[in-house]
XYZ file of C-alpha atoms in Angstrom:
494
model
C 0.000 0.000 0.000
C 1.327 3.380 -0.930
C 0.640 6.207 1.426
C 0.803 9.895 0.601
C 1.682 12.329 3.373
C 0.470 15.913 2.962
C 1.381 18.630 5.480
C -2.132 19.880 5.703
C -5.500 18.701 4.446
C -7.999 21.522 4.181
C -10.712 18.975 4.328
C -9.613 18.355 7.898
C -12.144 19.983 10.150
C -9.635 20.579 12.965
C -7.503 22.660 10.647
C -10.410 24.601 9.232
C -11.435 25.588 12.719
C -7.929 27.095 13.336
C -7.869 29.221 10.180
C -9.394 32.415 11.682
C -6.884 32.300 14.528
C -3.953 31.818 12.117
C -5.097 34.772 10.033
C -5.134 37.003 13.106
C -1.580 35.933 14.019
C -0.453 36.678 10.490
C -1.964 40.174 10.621
C -0.251 40.836 13.958
C 3.105 39.766 12.557
C 2.671 42.139 9.622
C 1.917 44.993 12.014
C 4.996 44.204 14.157
C 7.177 44.073 11.046
C 5.885 47.450 9.836
C 6.494 49.030 13.239
C 10.043 47.640 13.380
C 10.786 48.931 9.903
C 9.424 52.363 10.795
C 11.571 52.457 13.954
C 14.665 51.532 11.939
C 14.005 54.303 9.414
C 13.581 56.867 12.204
C 16.837 55.685 13.818
C 18.785 55.947 10.534
C 17.368 59.401 9.870
C 18.473 60.641 13.283
C 21.931 59.119 12.788
C 22.316 60.902 9.452
C 21.297 64.183 11.054
C 23.947 63.748 13.742
C 26.813 62.720 11.467
C 26.091 65.120 8.649
C 26.269 68.054 11.055
C 30.000 67.277 11.342
C 30.612 68.746 14.799
C 33.902 70.330 15.695
C 35.447 70.604 19.103
C 38.663 71.923 20.532
C 41.356 69.579 21.873
C 41.502 71.137 25.320
C 37.892 70.074 25.902
C 38.981 66.449 25.659
C 39.997 65.958 29.280
C 40.595 62.230 28.790
C 43.790 62.972 26.807
C 45.341 65.015 29.608
C 47.979 63.514 31.880
C 46.337 65.053 34.947
C 49.584 65.427 36.914
C 48.938 66.180 40.559
C 50.691 69.156 42.139
C 50.916 67.299 45.444
C 54.522 67.319 46.633
C 55.597 69.623 43.796
C 57.231 73.023 43.935
C 54.456 75.588 43.436
C 55.969 78.301 41.260
C 53.466 81.022 42.157
C 54.630 81.199 45.777
C 58.070 82.438 44.698
C 56.732 85.447 42.808
C 57.073 88.670 44.865
C 53.704 89.243 46.524
C 53.604 92.951 45.745
C 54.074 92.173 42.032
C 51.897 89.060 41.744
C 48.736 90.687 40.367
C 50.583 92.667 37.686
C 52.729 89.667 36.722
C 49.689 87.385 36.481
C 47.893 89.875 34.255
C 50.873 90.128 31.895
C 51.350 86.345 32.052
C 47.779 85.624 30.931
C 48.064 88.104 28.068
C 51.345 86.600 26.858
C 50.001 83.048 27.164
C 46.950 83.830 25.002
C 49.130 85.515 22.390
C 51.489 82.521 22.397
C 48.613 80.110 21.761
C 47.443 82.267 18.863
C 50.937 82.338 17.346
C 51.490 78.613 17.745
C 47.941 77.801 16.537
C 47.428 75.322 19.388
C 43.626 75.696 19.356
C 42.989 73.843 16.099
C 39.489 72.496 15.540
C 39.158 68.735 15.189
C 36.930 67.726 12.276
C 34.657 64.718 12.693
C 34.056 63.021 9.330
C 30.491 61.881 8.537
C 29.677 58.187 8.624
C 28.717 58.229 4.947
C 28.550 61.004 2.366
C 28.343 61.391 -1.410
C 30.785 64.318 -1.162
C 34.411 63.785 -2.160
C 36.933 66.351 -0.928
C 40.533 66.740 0.351
C 40.208 65.949 4.048
C 43.809 66.955 4.811
C 47.025 68.106 3.145
C 45.611 70.906 0.974
C 48.150 73.721 1.246
C 48.116 77.082 -0.528
C 50.379 80.125 -0.762
C 48.826 83.305 0.710
C 47.066 85.513 -1.888
C 47.882 83.030 -4.694
C 45.262 81.047 -6.633
C 45.296 77.266 -6.123
C 43.074 74.543 -7.550
C 41.213 72.523 -4.914
C 42.058 68.856 -5.574
C 39.598 65.979 -5.449
C 36.243 67.797 -5.341
C 33.453 65.585 -6.700
C 29.913 64.382 -6.120
C 29.373 60.606 -6.039
C 25.638 59.852 -6.261
C 23.226 57.815 -8.361
C 20.444 59.689 -10.141
C 17.766 57.938 -8.098
C 19.254 59.255 -4.853
C 18.722 62.912 -5.686
C 15.993 64.295 -3.450
C 15.035 67.500 -5.256
C 11.924 68.746 -6.978
C 13.725 68.602 -10.332
C 14.625 64.976 -10.973
C 18.219 64.710 -12.161
C 19.144 68.266 -11.121
C 22.306 68.619 -9.017
C 23.221 71.605 -6.878
C 26.319 71.892 -4.663
C 27.649 74.790 -2.596
C 31.071 75.757 -1.262
C 31.945 78.510 1.184
C 35.078 79.800 2.926
C 35.779 82.561 5.428
C 39.247 83.922 4.548
C 39.289 83.742 0.768
C 37.357 83.602 -2.500
C 36.265 80.739 -4.779
C 36.055 80.551 -8.565
C 35.463 78.059 -11.359
C 38.269 78.384 -13.875
C 37.561 78.563 -17.633
C 33.839 79.076 -17.038
C 31.765 78.850 -20.238
C 28.551 80.665 -21.136
C 25.467 78.834 -19.947
C 27.176 77.036 -17.089
C 25.249 77.747 -13.903
C 27.681 79.110 -11.325
C 26.669 81.744 -8.771
C 29.127 83.610 -6.544
C 32.111 83.561 -8.907
C 35.064 85.269 -7.191
C 33.261 85.431 -3.827
C 33.396 83.544 -0.551
C 30.262 81.506 -1.379
C 29.991 79.515 -4.592
C 26.993 77.555 -5.920
C 27.160 75.197 -8.903
C 24.041 73.746 -10.558
C 23.903 71.187 -13.342
C 21.535 68.557 -14.736
C 24.399 66.242 -15.695
C 26.558 64.659 -12.989
C 29.603 64.287 -15.247
C 29.456 67.963 -16.195
C 29.016 68.926 -12.542
C 32.138 67.015 -11.554
C 34.030 68.664 -14.402
C 33.096 72.067 -12.956
C 34.102 70.938 -9.449
C 37.505 69.836 -10.760
C 38.099 73.453 -11.860
C 37.246 75.169 -8.543
C 40.067 77.370 -7.230
C 40.719 79.030 -3.877
C 42.562 82.299 -3.237
C 43.185 83.584 0.264
C 42.153 87.203 0.752
C 44.266 87.961 3.840
C 48.057 87.813 3.908
C 49.475 85.653 6.684
C 52.525 83.388 6.626
C 50.980 80.636 8.784
C 47.213 80.350 9.131
C 44.289 78.312 7.832
C 40.780 78.517 6.416
C 37.850 76.114 6.733
C 35.826 75.203 3.655
C 32.199 74.040 3.813
C 31.073 71.729 0.983
C 27.365 70.825 0.825
C 24.839 68.912 -1.260
C 21.203 68.528 -0.170
C 21.360 67.475 3.515
C 25.029 66.486 3.321
C 27.776 68.774 4.590
C 31.536 68.349 4.769
C 34.248 70.573 6.181
C 37.901 70.461 5.198
C 40.890 72.606 6.198
C 42.902 74.778 3.844
C 46.429 75.341 5.169
C 47.779 78.764 4.208
C 51.575 78.754 4.371
C 54.315 80.989 3.015
C 56.979 78.688 1.521
C 60.188 78.607 3.531
C 63.709 78.690 2.122
C 65.831 75.709 3.216
C 68.942 76.313 5.315
C 71.516 73.621 4.570
C 74.959 72.828 5.937
C 77.534 71.271 3.629
C 78.706 68.135 5.494
C 81.904 67.953 3.490
C 83.800 64.705 3.311
C 84.883 63.915 6.881
C 84.047 64.376 10.552
C 85.975 67.670 10.711
C 83.563 69.361 8.307
C 80.481 67.786 9.896
C 80.974 68.512 13.611
C 82.239 71.327 15.836
C 83.000 70.705 19.521
C 81.550 73.313 21.906
C 82.248 74.010 25.558
C 81.707 76.780 28.083
C 84.393 77.518 30.672
C 84.603 79.579 33.837
C 87.785 79.756 35.972
C 88.799 76.167 35.123
C 91.636 76.547 32.629
C 93.512 73.534 33.968
C 90.542 71.264 33.226
C 89.909 72.998 29.894
C 93.469 72.327 28.716
C 93.156 68.652 29.689
C 89.942 68.463 27.659
C 91.541 70.104 24.598
C 94.591 67.822 24.801
C 92.347 64.746 24.912
C 90.322 66.006 21.921
C 93.465 66.551 19.878
C 94.620 62.997 20.621
C 91.631 61.559 18.741
C 90.522 64.475 16.531
C 93.581 66.610 15.720
C 91.860 68.806 13.109
C 88.293 69.245 14.391
C 87.188 72.797 15.279
C 86.726 73.665 18.981
C 84.716 76.685 20.151
C 85.182 77.910 23.734
C 82.846 80.455 25.352
C 84.620 81.989 28.352
C 83.117 84.288 31.005
C 85.964 83.984 33.516
C 86.715 86.936 35.783
C 90.295 87.228 34.496
C 90.468 85.526 31.103
C 93.568 83.589 30.135
C 94.834 82.743 26.677
C 93.645 79.494 25.178
C 95.966 78.537 22.329
C 95.950 75.809 19.714
C 95.113 75.128 16.097
C 91.507 75.496 14.962
C 90.310 76.797 18.354
C 87.982 79.784 18.583
C 88.084 81.387 22.043
C 85.312 83.918 22.710
C 85.698 86.172 25.742
C 82.433 87.218 27.401
C 81.667 89.794 30.078
C 82.452 88.226 33.476
C 80.075 85.696 35.052
C 77.366 85.904 32.414
C 76.419 82.325 33.112
C 75.970 78.875 31.718
C 73.252 79.402 29.091
C 74.577 82.752 27.859
C 77.834 80.947 27.048
C 75.997 78.176 25.228
C 74.113 80.726 23.129
C 77.354 82.461 22.146
C 79.031 79.197 21.169
C 76.039 77.968 19.116
C 75.796 81.338 17.333
C 79.270 80.808 15.845
C 78.625 77.387 14.312
C 79.057 76.733 10.607
C 78.725 72.919 10.722
C 75.642 70.704 10.473
C 76.206 69.212 13.943
C 77.877 70.169 17.185
C 79.068 68.068 20.111
C 78.487 69.619 23.528
C 80.957 68.770 26.327
C 81.652 70.267 29.749
C 85.086 71.815 30.278
C 86.048 69.064 32.774
C 85.287 66.126 30.459
C 87.994 64.016 28.823
C 87.933 62.106 25.533
C 88.783 58.396 25.584
C 88.849 55.403 23.239
C 85.067 55.087 23.722
C 84.403 58.670 22.606
C 83.290 58.075 19.025
C 81.721 61.131 17.429
C 81.336 59.208 14.161
C 78.880 56.793 15.826
C 76.625 59.697 16.811
C 76.761 61.158 13.295
C 75.998 57.793 11.709
C 72.725 57.564 13.662
C 71.758 61.175 12.973
C 72.339 60.704 9.249
C 70.290 57.485 9.229
C 67.430 58.975 11.288
C 66.945 62.531 9.967
C 64.050 63.215 12.369
C 66.414 63.040 15.349
C 67.629 66.355 16.758
C 69.727 65.373 19.793
C 71.597 62.197 20.826
C 73.132 61.859 24.274
C 75.685 59.376 25.559
C 77.323 58.391 28.863
C 79.639 60.342 31.147
C 82.006 57.950 32.935
C 79.427 55.179 32.549
C 76.497 57.261 33.818
C 73.777 57.340 31.146
C 71.676 60.173 32.538
C 68.352 60.672 30.741
C 64.752 61.494 31.619
C 61.179 61.969 30.470
C 59.047 65.071 30.936
C 55.333 64.703 31.650
C 53.409 67.887 31.054
C 49.780 68.648 31.877
C 48.926 72.047 30.450
C 46.002 72.449 32.833
C 42.456 73.507 32.141
C 41.308 76.871 30.898
C 40.707 78.197 34.420
C 43.577 76.476 36.243
C 46.057 79.277 35.531
C 48.926 77.104 34.361
C 50.222 73.585 33.948
C 52.287 71.089 35.886
C 55.532 69.449 34.800
C 57.150 66.291 36.149
C 60.628 64.948 35.361
C 61.056 61.168 35.471
C 64.700 60.133 35.591
C 65.796 56.894 33.966
C 62.596 56.361 31.968
C 62.167 56.359 28.187
C 59.382 56.388 25.586
C 60.508 53.417 23.505
C 63.654 51.910 21.914
C 65.134 53.621 18.876
C 64.417 51.118 16.113
C 67.522 49.525 14.618
C 69.962 50.648 17.307
C 70.545 48.439 20.341
C 70.979 50.350 23.586
C 69.388 53.518 22.165
C 66.047 54.869 23.410
C 63.825 57.861 22.701
C 63.637 60.235 25.676
C 62.979 63.922 26.448
C 66.336 64.941 27.915
C 69.918 63.707 28.175
C 73.214 64.421 29.898
C 75.613 67.303 29.088
C 77.379 65.096 26.548
C 75.331 65.156 23.352
C 75.465 65.633 19.586
C 72.817 67.976 18.148
C 71.673 69.459 14.871
C 72.713 73.096 14.691
C 69.514 74.384 13.064
C 67.254 72.504 15.506
C 68.977 73.847 18.626
C 69.082 77.385 17.249
C 65.281 77.296 17.016
C 65.085 76.615 20.770
C 68.055 78.527 22.158
C 69.295 78.708 25.749
C 67.656 81.035 28.246
C 70.382 83.429 29.504
C 68.338 84.063 32.651
C 69.773 80.756 33.931
C 73.294 81.583 35.054
C 74.403 79.073 37.696
C 72.434 75.917 37.031
C 70.558 75.055 33.879
C 70.239 71.894 31.827
C 66.772 70.363 32.132
C 65.403 73.815 31.311
C 66.715 73.596 27.735
C 64.799 70.357 27.200
C 61.689 71.875 28.823
C 61.786 74.633 26.198
C 62.353 71.988 23.525
C 59.543 69.639 24.627
C 57.500 68.670 21.575
C 59.993 70.477 19.311
C 63.100 68.281 19.645
C 63.278 64.518 19.044
C 65.827 63.256 21.568
C 67.575 59.888 21.982
C 70.113 58.401 24.395
C 72.590 55.631 23.544
C 74.460 53.291 25.861
C 78.164 52.712 25.213
C 78.801 56.105 23.616
C 80.975 57.418 26.410
C 83.218 60.264 27.484
C 85.310 60.502 30.647
C 85.033 62.940 33.539
C 88.125 64.427 35.130
C 88.734 64.078 38.853
C 86.786 66.793 40.637
C 88.866 69.681 41.930
C 87.648 72.143 44.565
C 87.985 75.842 43.826
C 86.485 78.246 46.360
C 86.121 81.035 43.819
C 84.494 78.706 41.303
C 82.147 77.042 43.791
C 80.910 80.391 45.077
C 79.525 81.071 41.575
C 78.633 77.520 40.637
C 76.617 76.377 43.643
C 72.983 77.374 43.533
C 71.635 79.126 46.608
C 68.053 78.852 47.848
C 67.366 82.339 46.566
C 68.564 81.301 43.079
C 66.255 78.268 43.078
C 63.268 80.375 44.120
C 64.044 82.956 41.440
C 64.208 80.185 38.849
C 60.821 78.770 39.908
C 59.260 82.220 39.712
C 60.759 82.481 36.219
C 59.088 79.192 35.196
C 55.775 80.515 36.543
C 55.729 83.238 33.909
C 57.889 81.980 31.054
C 56.587 78.385 30.850
C 53.134 79.103 32.317
C 53.720 76.494 35.032
C 51.980 76.197 38.370
C 54.102 73.338 39.673
C 57.258 71.330 38.957
C 58.026 67.836 40.244
C 61.258 65.871 39.920
C 61.392 62.087 40.352
C 65.065 61.282 40.751
């Protein structure tokens, strides 16, 4: 017997009795599906409204990116400012700080790109010369004809606007619909997408205000879609190059600053000549009673007496004609492990590096600087020095690490250090302060095994009376940091 199995038999009375109930369930499911679809459409519409608005915000509002360094246990710089001058100094300090931020353009808006947009535009890297016409690269509209939501099917209309310049379509022909030619707001209309994109490819921008380093913000829109992109306005700079020549003598100059320690200075020079007989040596000297420093290829610059450590460094650096300089103290001593060529080899291979430090008698002194600039109403930032810590290894060089500051034995690029300079206010003690001024401007590394010796310490009463920092000097320096570096507190982790 052959049996046939059917899923349902409508002649079955039990099934026929359930049909009205099944129809009701089916209607309910349709209603639920419609409601879910409607909810999804509302959600997507709201998302588009949010993203297409392309919000901007300023970096300082992002508190999560701040280091949030506590001032607990730190030296508070404000307390060392003379009380009778505090109000006037604070007023001048705030004014200078605001002007500095304007000059450095630290308050740059962050652009949030939309989740999806038919607009094509240069999101970054578009740079123009002030007052000169430049074509805007990459402008286009990428849509299908069915996606155009206008009253005129197949009609496209885009707008561009800027605040510090004018816009134009180059080689504009009669009949092409462009409004606002040569103005800050430009509108292009076209019934053909290919022709529209051809017009967009010929849009130019010309800044209307002369400035060597500023920016404009362009707004590009189509229907409900908006996009913003930056226009960097920069005056081209002329390169400053140093001919490295053919050997170490034409690449590097050795610099030192001396004060009352001619015995140590002569030992240093003798040790240099043992390994580098022809290299140039520059000596900045602010001794009370200068003595003659003789020798081939030595430049000895006499300063007014006791001008200080950083004033001497500035003088020495100002006389450089080589690509690099090696800084040494006047009581150091060259040895078999003092290899200037090894420093230069790294600097040539890693052109982003500005400073490389080594070891002094086996002591590889280096540190990091953690800086919290503080909130808008905190009146200054906090800085912490962390000795013996580094950011990460320098790729390709064992024993070398990226840091923020190094010892007094370092090789540096002349042009990079000249941009920072040495603060002549610091007369007796000053080293970390140079790297504070260079934070975020100098890329610094330290390397183990690149060593120089240190002569046996000699005691000189006349020298020590100038060299040793008194409490009053330390307080004056902290008050100086309060204004100059806009710091509320400084912490040192030794």
